[in-house]
Amino acid sequence: EGMNAQDLGKILHREPAEIVKKLFMLGVMTNQNQSLDKDTIELLAAEYGIESEEKVHEDISDIDNLYTKEMEASKESKNQVKRPPVVTIMGHVDHGKTTLLDRLRHTNVSEHEAGGITQSIGAYQVRLDDRLITFLDTPGHAAFSNMRARGAEITDIVVLVVAADDGVMPQTIEAIDHAKSAQVPIIVAVNKIDKPGANPDHVMEQLMKYGLVPEDWGGDTIFVKISAKTGENVDDLLQMILLQADVMELQADPQQKAIGTVVEARLDKGRGPVADLLVQQGTLKIGDPIVIGDTYGRVRVMTNDKGRRVKKATPSTPVEITGLNDVPSSADKLVVFDDEKTARSVGEQRAKNALEKQRENVQHVTLDNLFDTMKRENMKEVDIVLKADVQGSAEALQQSLEKIDVEGVRVNIIHSGVGAINESDVTLAGASNAFIIGFNVRPTATAKSQAESDNVDIRLYNIIYKAMDDVEAAMKGMLEPTY
Ligand code: GDP
């Protein structure tokens, strides 16, 4: 489903025109772009004497493609309705991004919701006059561009915060450039107007140089003078965001298959893999069979930004979900499948492909004879598979380990991830003679027995410098033996 004559032409290695002609002979009127139903595809496959199953399968594991198709389909849809804008806040350090996010988080939250607002799920929604605005909770252009670099473009509008007592600073300019290169419109929030030294007009003058000209001065950029601290004019800012959203005609079709993007993901001790995601099209429902990146499962529990369990999530809604087999990465795309079996096989296929890709560029070494191997093979790198409980620790440890340098030999993290050490980690380490470091995580039972039979070394730590010390000692041939 969702495939047209062009796609089938590719799979069957025929010209799309030939496919259209063939279908015509079979009594199906179509053009190259019209999507075909399952029966028609099977009919056609039978006509070409091909067990299409596997090839069609290959195609549906391309979830980027499925995602793009749903995104495109929404543009043609007659069921489109207005959707809330998705906003990222950017600006120079200390100009008030966090203060503004906190202020907004507590704005327009009705009494009965107030209990749940501490919930952090990577994004939250603010209500103004019965309309919603979605704010991504990680401010700054680094997060924004990281997501973009991984193919996720979820921000509709950038709010650029500039402190009126400080003016345009280096990161202000960076933020402008990042937003511009993503072609995301900027609304300027001139902040800290409550301060004695505040000079909002100066900020506006400065920003003209970067093409941000206020409407009053003949430009088309919206400026709002606010105080994130006192809350002054913060409602005006929300109003302007909604106005900008109207100009952009942001719409989505809540009736089509849901697609979305992961904002954050982690392993929860009690609940297993947890993903915070933004639904972009369609409506995500409890029980939906899903693939996210290289993981799969069913939406088991869905929680909104107020900490409440919900049964469905419409476009631009941030939700936290459980029910995945593994922890996905931020910026991973979510697609929904008709049945769990398909989702599972697609997910497994994708995980396998990802593993193979990782294997392609690995070198061989073991921990036990690390020092000897280093000398014998004149190694320049020591390979490690790294697993941690949260992304932050994984990154911190990776950075620390990669700083180790023993006479020109360095550490190379061939795979780093969040979650328990699993079989695929052991397989990867075994295949590349790497060893595994677990930080605040442990191997699963099967991973543990596999590691024992494959002689893969797993080292567990909960202190970063201890892990660094051990690795460095091993590289110097001075590691204490463990029993
Ligand atoms: P960020 O680095 O951009 O996230 O900036 P913060 O939100 O952490 O703010 C930096 C400092 O500026 C904090 O001490 C805030 O209390 C202060 N601040 C933020 N907004 C305002 C404002 O509107 N008025 C005043 N007077 N101080 C503010």
Coordinates of C-alpha atoms and ligand atoms in Angstrom, one line a residue:
E1 CA 0.0 0.0 0.0
G2 CA 1.0 3.5 -0.5
M3 CA 3.0 2.4 -3.5
N4 CA 2.4 3.6 -7.0
A5 CA 3.4 2.5 -10.5
Q6 CA 6.7 4.3 -10.2
D7 CA 7.7 2.5 -7.0
L8 CA 6.6 -0.8 -8.4
G9 CA 8.6 -0.1 -11.6
K10 CA 11.7 0.3 -9.4
I11 CA 11.1 -2.9 -7.5
L12 CA 10.2 -4.9 -10.6
H13 CA 12.9 -3.3 -12.7
R14 CA 10.4 -2.1 -15.3
E15 CA 9.5 1.3 -16.8
P16 CA 6.6 2.9 -14.8
A17 CA 4.8 3.4 -18.1
E18 CA 5.0 -0.4 -18.7
I19 CA 3.5 -1.0 -15.3
V20 CA 0.6 1.4 -16.0
K21 CA 0.0 -0.3 -19.3
K22 CA 0.1 -3.7 -17.7
L23 CA -2.4 -2.6 -15.1
F24 CA -4.6 -1.3 -17.8
M25 CA -4.7 -4.7 -19.5
L26 CA -5.6 -6.1 -16.1
G27 CA -8.5 -3.8 -15.9
V28 CA -7.0 -1.3 -13.4
M29 CA -7.0 2.4 -14.5
T30 CA -4.2 4.3 -12.9
N31 CA -1.4 6.7 -13.6
Q32 CA 2.2 6.6 -12.4
N33 CA 1.7 8.5 -9.2
Q34 CA -1.6 7.2 -8.0
S35 CA -1.1 4.9 -5.1
L36 CA -2.3 1.3 -5.5
D37 CA -4.0 -1.0 -3.1
K38 CA -2.6 -4.3 -1.9
D39 CA -4.7 -6.5 -4.1
T40 CA -3.6 -4.6 -7.2
I41 CA 0.0 -4.9 -6.2
E42 CA -0.4 -8.6 -5.7
L43 CA -2.2 -9.0 -9.0
L44 CA 0.7 -7.3 -10.7
A45 CA 3.3 -9.2 -9.0
A46 CA 1.6 -12.5 -9.9
E47 CA 1.5 -11.2 -13.5
Y48 CA 5.2 -10.8 -13.5
G49 CA 5.6 -14.2 -11.9
I50 CA 7.4 -12.7 -8.9
E51 CA 7.0 -13.5 -5.3
S52 CA 6.8 -9.9 -4.5
E53 CA 6.6 -10.5 -0.8
E54 CA 10.3 -10.1 -0.1
K55 CA 10.9 -7.2 -2.4
V56 CA 7.9 -5.3 -1.2
H57 CA 9.2 -6.0 2.2
E58 CA 12.5 -4.4 1.5
D59 CA 10.7 -1.4 0.4
I60 CA 8.6 -1.0 3.6
S61 CA 11.7 -1.2 5.7
D62 CA 12.6 2.2 4.2
I63 CA 10.7 4.1 6.9
D64 CA 12.2 7.4 5.8
N65 CA 10.4 6.9 2.6
L66 CA 7.2 5.9 4.3
Y67 CA 7.5 9.0 6.5
T68 CA 8.0 11.3 3.6
K69 CA 5.1 9.8 1.8
E70 CA 2.7 10.4 4.7
M71 CA 4.1 13.9 5.0
E72 CA 3.4 14.5 1.3
A73 CA 0.0 12.8 1.4
S74 CA -1.1 15.2 4.0
K75 CA -0.6 18.1 1.6
E76 CA -3.1 16.7 -0.8
S77 CA -5.6 15.6 1.9
K78 CA -9.0 17.1 2.1
N79 CA -9.1 16.4 5.8
Q80 CA -6.5 19.0 6.8
V81 CA -7.1 21.0 9.8
K82 CA -5.1 23.7 11.6
R83 CA -2.4 22.3 13.8
P84 CA -0.4 24.0 16.6
P85 CA 2.9 25.5 15.6
V86 CA 6.1 23.9 17.0
V87 CA 8.5 26.5 18.4
T88 CA 12.2 26.4 19.4
I89 CA 13.6 29.1 21.5
M90 CA 17.1 30.3 20.7
G91 CA 19.5 33.1 21.7
H92 CA 22.7 33.9 23.4
V93 CA 23.6 32.4 26.7
D94 CA 22.0 34.2 29.7
H95 CA 19.6 36.1 27.5
G96 CA 16.7 34.4 29.2
K97 CA 15.8 31.2 27.1
T98 CA 15.3 29.0 30.2
T99 CA 13.5 31.6 32.1
L100 CA 11.1 32.1 29.2
L101 CA 10.5 28.4 28.8
D102 CA 9.8 28.1 32.5
R103 CA 7.5 31.1 32.4
L104 CA 5.6 29.6 29.5
R105 CA 5.4 26.2 31.1
H106 CA 3.5 27.8 34.0
T107 CA 1.4 30.1 31.8
N108 CA -2.1 29.2 31.0
V109 CA -2.0 26.0 32.9
S110 CA -5.4 25.6 34.5
E111 CA -5.6 24.7 38.2
H112 CA -6.4 21.0 37.9
E113 CA -3.4 20.5 35.5
A114 CA -1.0 22.2 37.8
G115 CA -0.1 19.0 39.6
G116 CA 1.4 17.4 36.5
I117 CA 3.4 20.2 35.0
T118 CA 6.7 19.1 36.3
Q119 CA 6.7 16.3 33.8
S120 CA 9.5 16.7 31.3
I121 CA 8.8 15.0 28.0
G122 CA 11.0 17.0 25.7
A123 CA 8.3 19.4 24.7
Y124 CA 5.1 20.9 26.1
Q125 CA 2.1 22.8 25.0
V126 CA 0.8 26.2 26.0
R127 CA -2.8 27.3 25.5
L128 CA -4.0 30.7 24.5
D129 CA -7.6 31.5 23.7
D130 CA -8.3 27.8 23.0
R131 CA -5.4 27.4 20.7
L132 CA -2.2 25.5 21.4
I133 CA 1.4 26.2 20.9
T134 CA 4.1 23.4 21.2
F135 CA 7.4 24.4 22.6
L136 CA 10.5 22.2 22.4
D137 CA 12.1 22.1 25.8
T138 CA 15.7 22.1 24.7
P139 CA 16.6 25.6 23.8
G140 CA 19.4 26.7 21.6
H141 CA 20.7 26.2 18.1
A142 CA 22.9 23.2 18.9
A143 CA 19.9 21.0 19.7
F144 CA 18.0 22.4 16.7
S145 CA 20.8 21.7 14.3
N146 CA 21.6 18.3 15.7
M147 CA 18.1 17.3 15.0
R148 CA 18.4 18.7 11.5
A149 CA 21.7 17.0 10.8
R150 CA 19.9 13.7 11.5
G151 CA 17.1 14.6 9.1
A152 CA 14.5 15.9 11.6
E153 CA 12.9 19.2 10.8
I154 CA 10.2 19.7 13.4
T155 CA 10.5 23.3 14.2
D156 CA 8.0 25.7 12.5
I157 CA 9.0 28.9 14.2
V158 CA 12.1 30.1 16.0
V159 CA 11.7 32.6 18.9
L160 CA 15.0 34.5 19.1
V161 CA 15.6 35.8 22.6
V162 CA 17.8 38.9 22.8
A163 CA 18.4 40.6 26.1
A164 CA 17.7 44.3 25.9
D165 CA 20.5 45.2 28.3
D166 CA 23.1 43.2 26.4
G167 CA 22.2 43.3 22.7
V168 CA 23.2 41.1 19.8
M169 CA 26.0 38.7 20.8
P170 CA 27.8 35.9 19.0
Q171 CA 25.3 33.2 19.7
T172 CA 22.5 35.5 18.6
I173 CA 24.1 35.7 15.2
E174 CA 24.7 31.9 15.2
A175 CA 21.0 31.3 16.0
I176 CA 19.9 33.6 13.2
D177 CA 22.1 31.7 10.8
H178 CA 20.9 28.3 11.9
A179 CA 17.2 29.4 11.6
K180 CA 17.9 31.0 8.2
S181 CA 19.6 28.0 6.8
A182 CA 16.7 25.9 7.9
Q183 CA 14.3 28.4 6.4
V184 CA 12.4 28.7 9.6
P185 CA 10.9 32.1 10.3
I186 CA 12.2 34.1 13.3
I187 CA 10.1 36.0 15.8
V188 CA 12.3 38.3 18.0
A189 CA 11.6 38.4 21.7
V190 CA 13.5 41.4 23.1
N191 CA 13.8 40.3 26.7
K192 CA 14.6 41.8 30.1
I193 CA 12.7 45.0 29.4
D194 CA 12.1 45.3 33.1
K195 CA 15.8 46.0 33.7
P196 CA 17.0 49.6 34.2
G197 CA 19.6 49.4 31.5
A198 CA 17.3 47.9 28.9
N199 CA 17.4 49.4 25.5
P200 CA 15.1 47.5 23.2
D201 CA 15.4 50.0 20.3
H202 CA 19.1 49.4 20.2
V203 CA 18.6 45.7 19.8
M204 CA 16.2 46.4 16.9
E205 CA 18.7 48.6 15.2
Q206 CA 21.4 46.0 15.7
L207 CA 19.3 43.2 14.2
M208 CA 18.6 45.2 11.0
K209 CA 22.1 44.3 9.9
Y210 CA 21.0 40.6 9.9
G211 CA 17.9 41.2 7.9
L212 CA 15.5 41.2 10.8
V213 CA 13.6 44.5 10.3
P214 CA 10.5 45.3 12.4
E215 CA 7.2 45.8 10.6
D216 CA 7.0 49.4 11.9
W217 CA 10.3 50.1 10.2
G218 CA 9.2 48.6 6.9
G219 CA 10.3 45.1 7.4
D220 CA 8.4 41.9 8.0
T221 CA 9.9 40.5 11.2
I222 CA 7.7 40.4 14.3
F223 CA 9.3 41.9 17.4
V224 CA 7.8 41.6 20.9
K225 CA 9.3 43.3 23.9
I226 CA 9.0 41.1 26.9
S227 CA 10.2 40.3 30.4
A228 CA 10.5 36.6 30.9
K229 CA 11.0 37.3 34.6
T230 CA 7.9 39.4 35.3
G231 CA 5.8 37.9 32.5
E232 CA 5.2 41.2 30.9
N233 CA 3.9 40.9 27.3
V234 CA 4.5 37.1 27.3
D235 CA 0.9 36.7 26.2
D236 CA 1.6 39.1 23.3
L237 CA 4.4 36.9 22.2
L238 CA 2.1 33.9 22.2
Q239 CA -0.4 35.9 20.2
M240 CA 2.3 36.7 17.6
I241 CA 3.4 33.1 17.4
L242 CA -0.2 32.2 16.5
L243 CA -0.4 35.0 14.0
Q244 CA 2.8 33.7 12.4
A245 CA 1.4 30.2 12.4
D246 CA -1.8 31.5 10.6
V247 CA 0.3 33.2 8.0
M248 CA 2.2 29.9 7.4
E249 CA -1.1 28.0 7.2
L250 CA 0.2 25.2 9.3
Q251 CA -2.0 22.2 8.8
A252 CA -2.2 18.5 9.3
D253 CA -4.5 15.6 8.6
P254 CA -5.4 13.9 11.9
Q255 CA -7.1 11.0 10.0
Q256 CA -4.1 9.6 8.1
K257 CA -1.5 7.2 9.5
A258 CA 0.5 8.8 12.3
I259 CA 4.1 9.8 11.7
G260 CA 6.3 11.5 14.2
T261 CA 9.8 12.3 15.4
V262 CA 11.6 11.3 18.6
V263 CA 12.7 14.3 20.7
E264 CA 14.4 12.3 23.5
A265 CA 14.6 8.7 24.5
R266 CA 15.9 6.8 27.5
L267 CA 15.8 3.5 29.4
D268 CA 13.5 3.6 32.4
K269 CA 14.3 1.1 35.1
G270 CA 10.7 0.1 35.7
R271 CA 9.1 0.9 32.3
G272 CA 11.8 -0.1 29.8
P273 CA 12.5 2.0 26.8
V274 CA 10.7 5.3 26.8
A275 CA 10.4 7.7 23.9
D276 CA 9.3 11.3 23.9
L277 CA 8.0 12.2 20.5
L278 CA 6.2 14.7 18.6
V279 CA 3.3 13.5 16.5
Q280 CA 3.4 15.3 13.1
Q281 CA 0.6 13.9 11.0
G282 CA -2.3 11.6 11.8
T283 CA -3.3 10.4 15.2
L284 CA -1.2 8.1 17.2
K285 CA -3.3 5.7 19.3
I286 CA -2.7 3.2 22.1
G287 CA -1.9 -0.2 20.6
D288 CA -0.6 1.1 17.3
P289 CA 2.1 -1.2 15.9
I290 CA 5.1 1.1 15.3
V291 CA 8.6 1.3 14.1
I292 CA 10.9 4.0 15.4
G293 CA 14.3 4.2 13.9
D294 CA 15.7 0.7 14.4
T295 CA 13.2 -0.2 17.2
Y296 CA 9.7 -1.6 17.1
G297 CA 6.8 -2.4 19.3
R298 CA 3.3 -1.2 20.1
V299 CA 2.2 2.0 21.8
R300 CA 1.6 0.6 25.3
V301 CA 1.2 3.6 27.6
M302 CA 1.0 7.2 26.2
T303 CA 1.4 10.1 28.5
N304 CA 1.0 13.8 27.7
D305 CA 3.1 16.8 28.9
K306 CA 0.8 17.2 32.0
G307 CA 1.6 13.7 33.1
R308 CA -1.8 12.3 32.1
R309 CA -2.4 9.1 30.3
V310 CA -4.0 9.7 27.0
K311 CA -5.4 7.3 24.4
K312 CA -4.5 9.3 21.3
A313 CA -2.3 12.1 20.2
T314 CA -3.1 14.5 17.3
P315 CA -0.7 16.5 15.2
S316 CA 1.9 18.7 17.0
T317 CA 1.2 16.9 20.3
P318 CA 4.2 15.8 22.3
V319 CA 3.7 12.5 24.1
E320 CA 5.8 10.0 26.0
I321 CA 5.3 6.4 25.0
T322 CA 6.4 3.0 26.2
G323 CA 6.2 -0.4 24.5
L324 CA 9.3 -0.5 22.3
N325 CA 11.8 -3.3 22.2
D326 CA 14.8 -1.0 22.5
V327 CA 15.7 2.6 23.1
P328 CA 15.5 4.7 19.8
S329 CA 17.7 7.8 19.2
S330 CA 16.5 11.4 19.1
A331 CA 15.5 12.5 15.6
D332 CA 14.4 8.9 14.8
K333 CA 11.2 8.8 12.8
L334 CA 8.1 7.0 13.8
V335 CA 5.8 5.2 11.4
V336 CA 2.7 3.1 12.1
F337 CA 2.1 -0.3 10.5
D338 CA -1.1 -2.2 10.0
D339 CA -0.1 -5.1 12.1
E340 CA 2.4 -5.9 14.8
K341 CA 4.0 -8.7 12.8
T342 CA 5.0 -6.4 10.0
A343 CA 6.3 -3.8 12.4
R344 CA 8.4 -6.4 14.1
S345 CA 10.0 -7.8 11.0
V346 CA 10.7 -4.3 9.7
G347 CA 12.2 -3.3 13.0
E348 CA 14.4 -6.4 13.1
Q349 CA 15.5 -5.9 9.6
R350 CA 16.5 -2.3 10.3
A351 CA 18.4 -3.3 13.5
K352 CA 20.2 -5.9 11.5
N353 CA 21.1 -3.5 8.7
A354 CA 22.3 -1.0 11.3
L355 CA 24.5 -3.6 12.9
E356 CA 26.0 -4.6 9.7
K357 CA 26.8 -1.0 8.8
Q358 CA 28.6 -0.7 12.1
R359 CA 30.5 -3.8 11.5
E360 CA 31.9 -2.6 8.2
N361 CA 34.2 -0.1 9.8
V362 CA 35.6 -1.8 12.9
Q363 CA 39.1 -3.1 13.8
H364 CA 40.1 -6.1 15.9
V365 CA 41.3 -6.2 19.5
T366 CA 40.5 -7.9 22.8
L367 CA 40.9 -6.5 26.3
D368 CA 42.6 -9.5 27.8
N369 CA 45.7 -9.2 25.6
L370 CA 45.2 -5.5 24.9
F371 CA 48.7 -4.4 25.6
D372 CA 50.3 -7.4 23.8
T373 CA 48.0 -7.0 20.8
M374 CA 48.7 -3.3 20.7
K375 CA 52.4 -3.9 20.4
R376 CA 52.2 -6.9 18.2
E377 CA 49.8 -5.4 15.7
N378 CA 51.1 -1.9 16.0
M379 CA 47.6 -0.7 16.8
K380 CA 46.6 2.9 16.6
E381 CA 43.2 2.4 18.1
V382 CA 41.5 0.5 20.9
D383 CA 37.8 -0.4 20.1
I384 CA 35.1 -0.2 22.7
V385 CA 31.4 -0.7 22.7
L386 CA 29.8 1.7 25.1
K387 CA 26.4 1.4 26.8
A388 CA 25.0 3.8 29.4
D389 CA 21.7 4.5 31.2
V390 CA 21.3 7.9 29.7
Q391 CA 22.5 9.7 26.6
G392 CA 24.3 12.3 28.7
S393 CA 26.5 9.7 30.5
A394 CA 27.2 7.9 27.3
E395 CA 28.4 11.2 25.7
A396 CA 30.4 12.2 28.7
L397 CA 32.1 8.8 29.0
Q398 CA 32.8 8.7 25.3
Q399 CA 34.4 12.1 25.3
S400 CA 36.6 11.1 28.3
L401 CA 37.6 7.8 26.9
E402 CA 38.5 9.4 23.5
K403 CA 40.8 11.7 25.3
I404 CA 43.0 8.8 26.4
D405 CA 46.2 8.7 24.5
V406 CA 48.9 6.1 25.4
E407 CA 51.9 6.7 23.2
G408 CA 49.8 7.6 20.2
V409 CA 47.2 4.8 20.7
R410 CA 43.7 6.1 21.1
V411 CA 40.3 4.8 22.1
N412 CA 37.7 4.4 19.3
I413 CA 34.1 4.0 20.4
I414 CA 32.7 1.8 17.7
H415 CA 29.2 1.9 19.1
S416 CA 27.6 3.9 21.8
G417 CA 24.1 3.6 23.0
V418 CA 21.6 3.9 25.8
G419 CA 20.2 0.8 27.6
A420 CA 21.1 -2.6 28.8
I421 CA 24.0 -4.4 27.1
N422 CA 22.2 -6.7 24.7
E423 CA 23.1 -9.5 22.3
S424 CA 23.7 -7.2 19.4
D425 CA 26.3 -5.4 21.5
V426 CA 28.1 -8.6 22.3
T427 CA 27.9 -9.8 18.7
L428 CA 29.3 -6.5 17.5
A429 CA 32.1 -6.6 20.1
G430 CA 32.9 -10.2 19.3
A431 CA 33.0 -9.6 15.6
S432 CA 35.4 -6.7 16.1
N433 CA 37.3 -7.9 19.1
A434 CA 36.2 -4.9 21.0
F435 CA 35.3 -5.0 24.7
I436 CA 32.2 -3.6 26.2
I437 CA 31.9 -0.9 28.9
G438 CA 28.6 -0.6 30.7
F439 CA 27.9 2.5 32.7
N440 CA 25.1 2.2 35.2
V441 CA 23.7 -0.6 33.0
R442 CA 24.1 -4.4 33.0
P443 CA 24.0 -7.1 30.4
T444 CA 20.7 -8.9 29.8
A445 CA 20.8 -12.6 30.8
T446 CA 21.2 -13.8 27.2
A447 CA 23.9 -11.2 26.5
K448 CA 25.8 -12.3 29.5
S449 CA 25.8 -16.0 28.5
Q450 CA 26.7 -15.1 24.9
A451 CA 29.6 -12.9 26.1
E452 CA 30.8 -15.8 28.2
S453 CA 30.8 -18.3 25.4
D454 CA 32.2 -15.8 22.9
N455 CA 34.9 -14.6 25.3
V456 CA 33.8 -11.0 25.1
D457 CA 34.8 -8.9 28.0
I458 CA 32.2 -6.8 29.7
R459 CA 33.2 -4.2 32.2
L460 CA 30.7 -2.5 34.4
Y461 CA 31.2 0.9 36.0
N462 CA 29.3 3.6 37.8
I463 CA 32.1 6.1 38.0
I464 CA 33.5 7.7 34.9
Y465 CA 37.1 8.1 36.1
K466 CA 37.3 4.5 37.2
A467 CA 36.4 3.4 33.7
M468 CA 39.0 5.8 32.3
D469 CA 41.6 4.5 34.7
D470 CA 41.0 0.9 33.8
V471 CA 41.2 1.5 30.1
E472 CA 44.3 3.5 30.4
A473 CA 45.9 0.8 32.6
A474 CA 45.0 -1.9 30.2
M475 CA 46.5 0.0 27.4
K476 CA 49.7 0.4 29.4
G477 CA 49.7 -3.3 30.2
M478 CA 49.1 -2.6 33.9
L479 CA 45.5 -3.7 34.3
E480 CA 44.8 -5.6 37.5
P481 CA 43.4 -9.0 36.6
T482 CA 39.7 -9.5 37.6
Y483 CA 38.4 -12.9 38.8
Ligands
GDP1 P1 19.6 31.3 29.2 O1 21.0 31.0 29.3 O2 19.3 32.0 27.9 O3 18.7 30.1 29.3 O4 19.2 32.4 30.3 P2 18.5 32.2 31.7 O5 17.0 32.0 31.4 O6 19.2 31.2 32.5 O7 18.6 33.6 32.3 C1 19.8 34.2 32.7 C2 19.7 35.2 33.8 O8 18.8 36.2 33.3 C3 18.9 34.6 35.0 O9 19.5 35.1 36.2 C4 17.5 35.1 34.8 O10 16.9 35.2 36.1 C5 17.7 36.4 34.2 N1 16.6 36.8 33.4 C6 16.0 36.1 32.4 N2 15.0 36.8 31.9 C7 14.9 38.0 32.6 C8 14.1 39.2 32.5 O11 13.1 39.2 31.7 N3 14.4 40.2 33.3 C9 15.4 40.1 34.2 N4 15.6 41.1 35.0 N5 16.2 39.1 34.3 C10 16.0 38.0 33.5

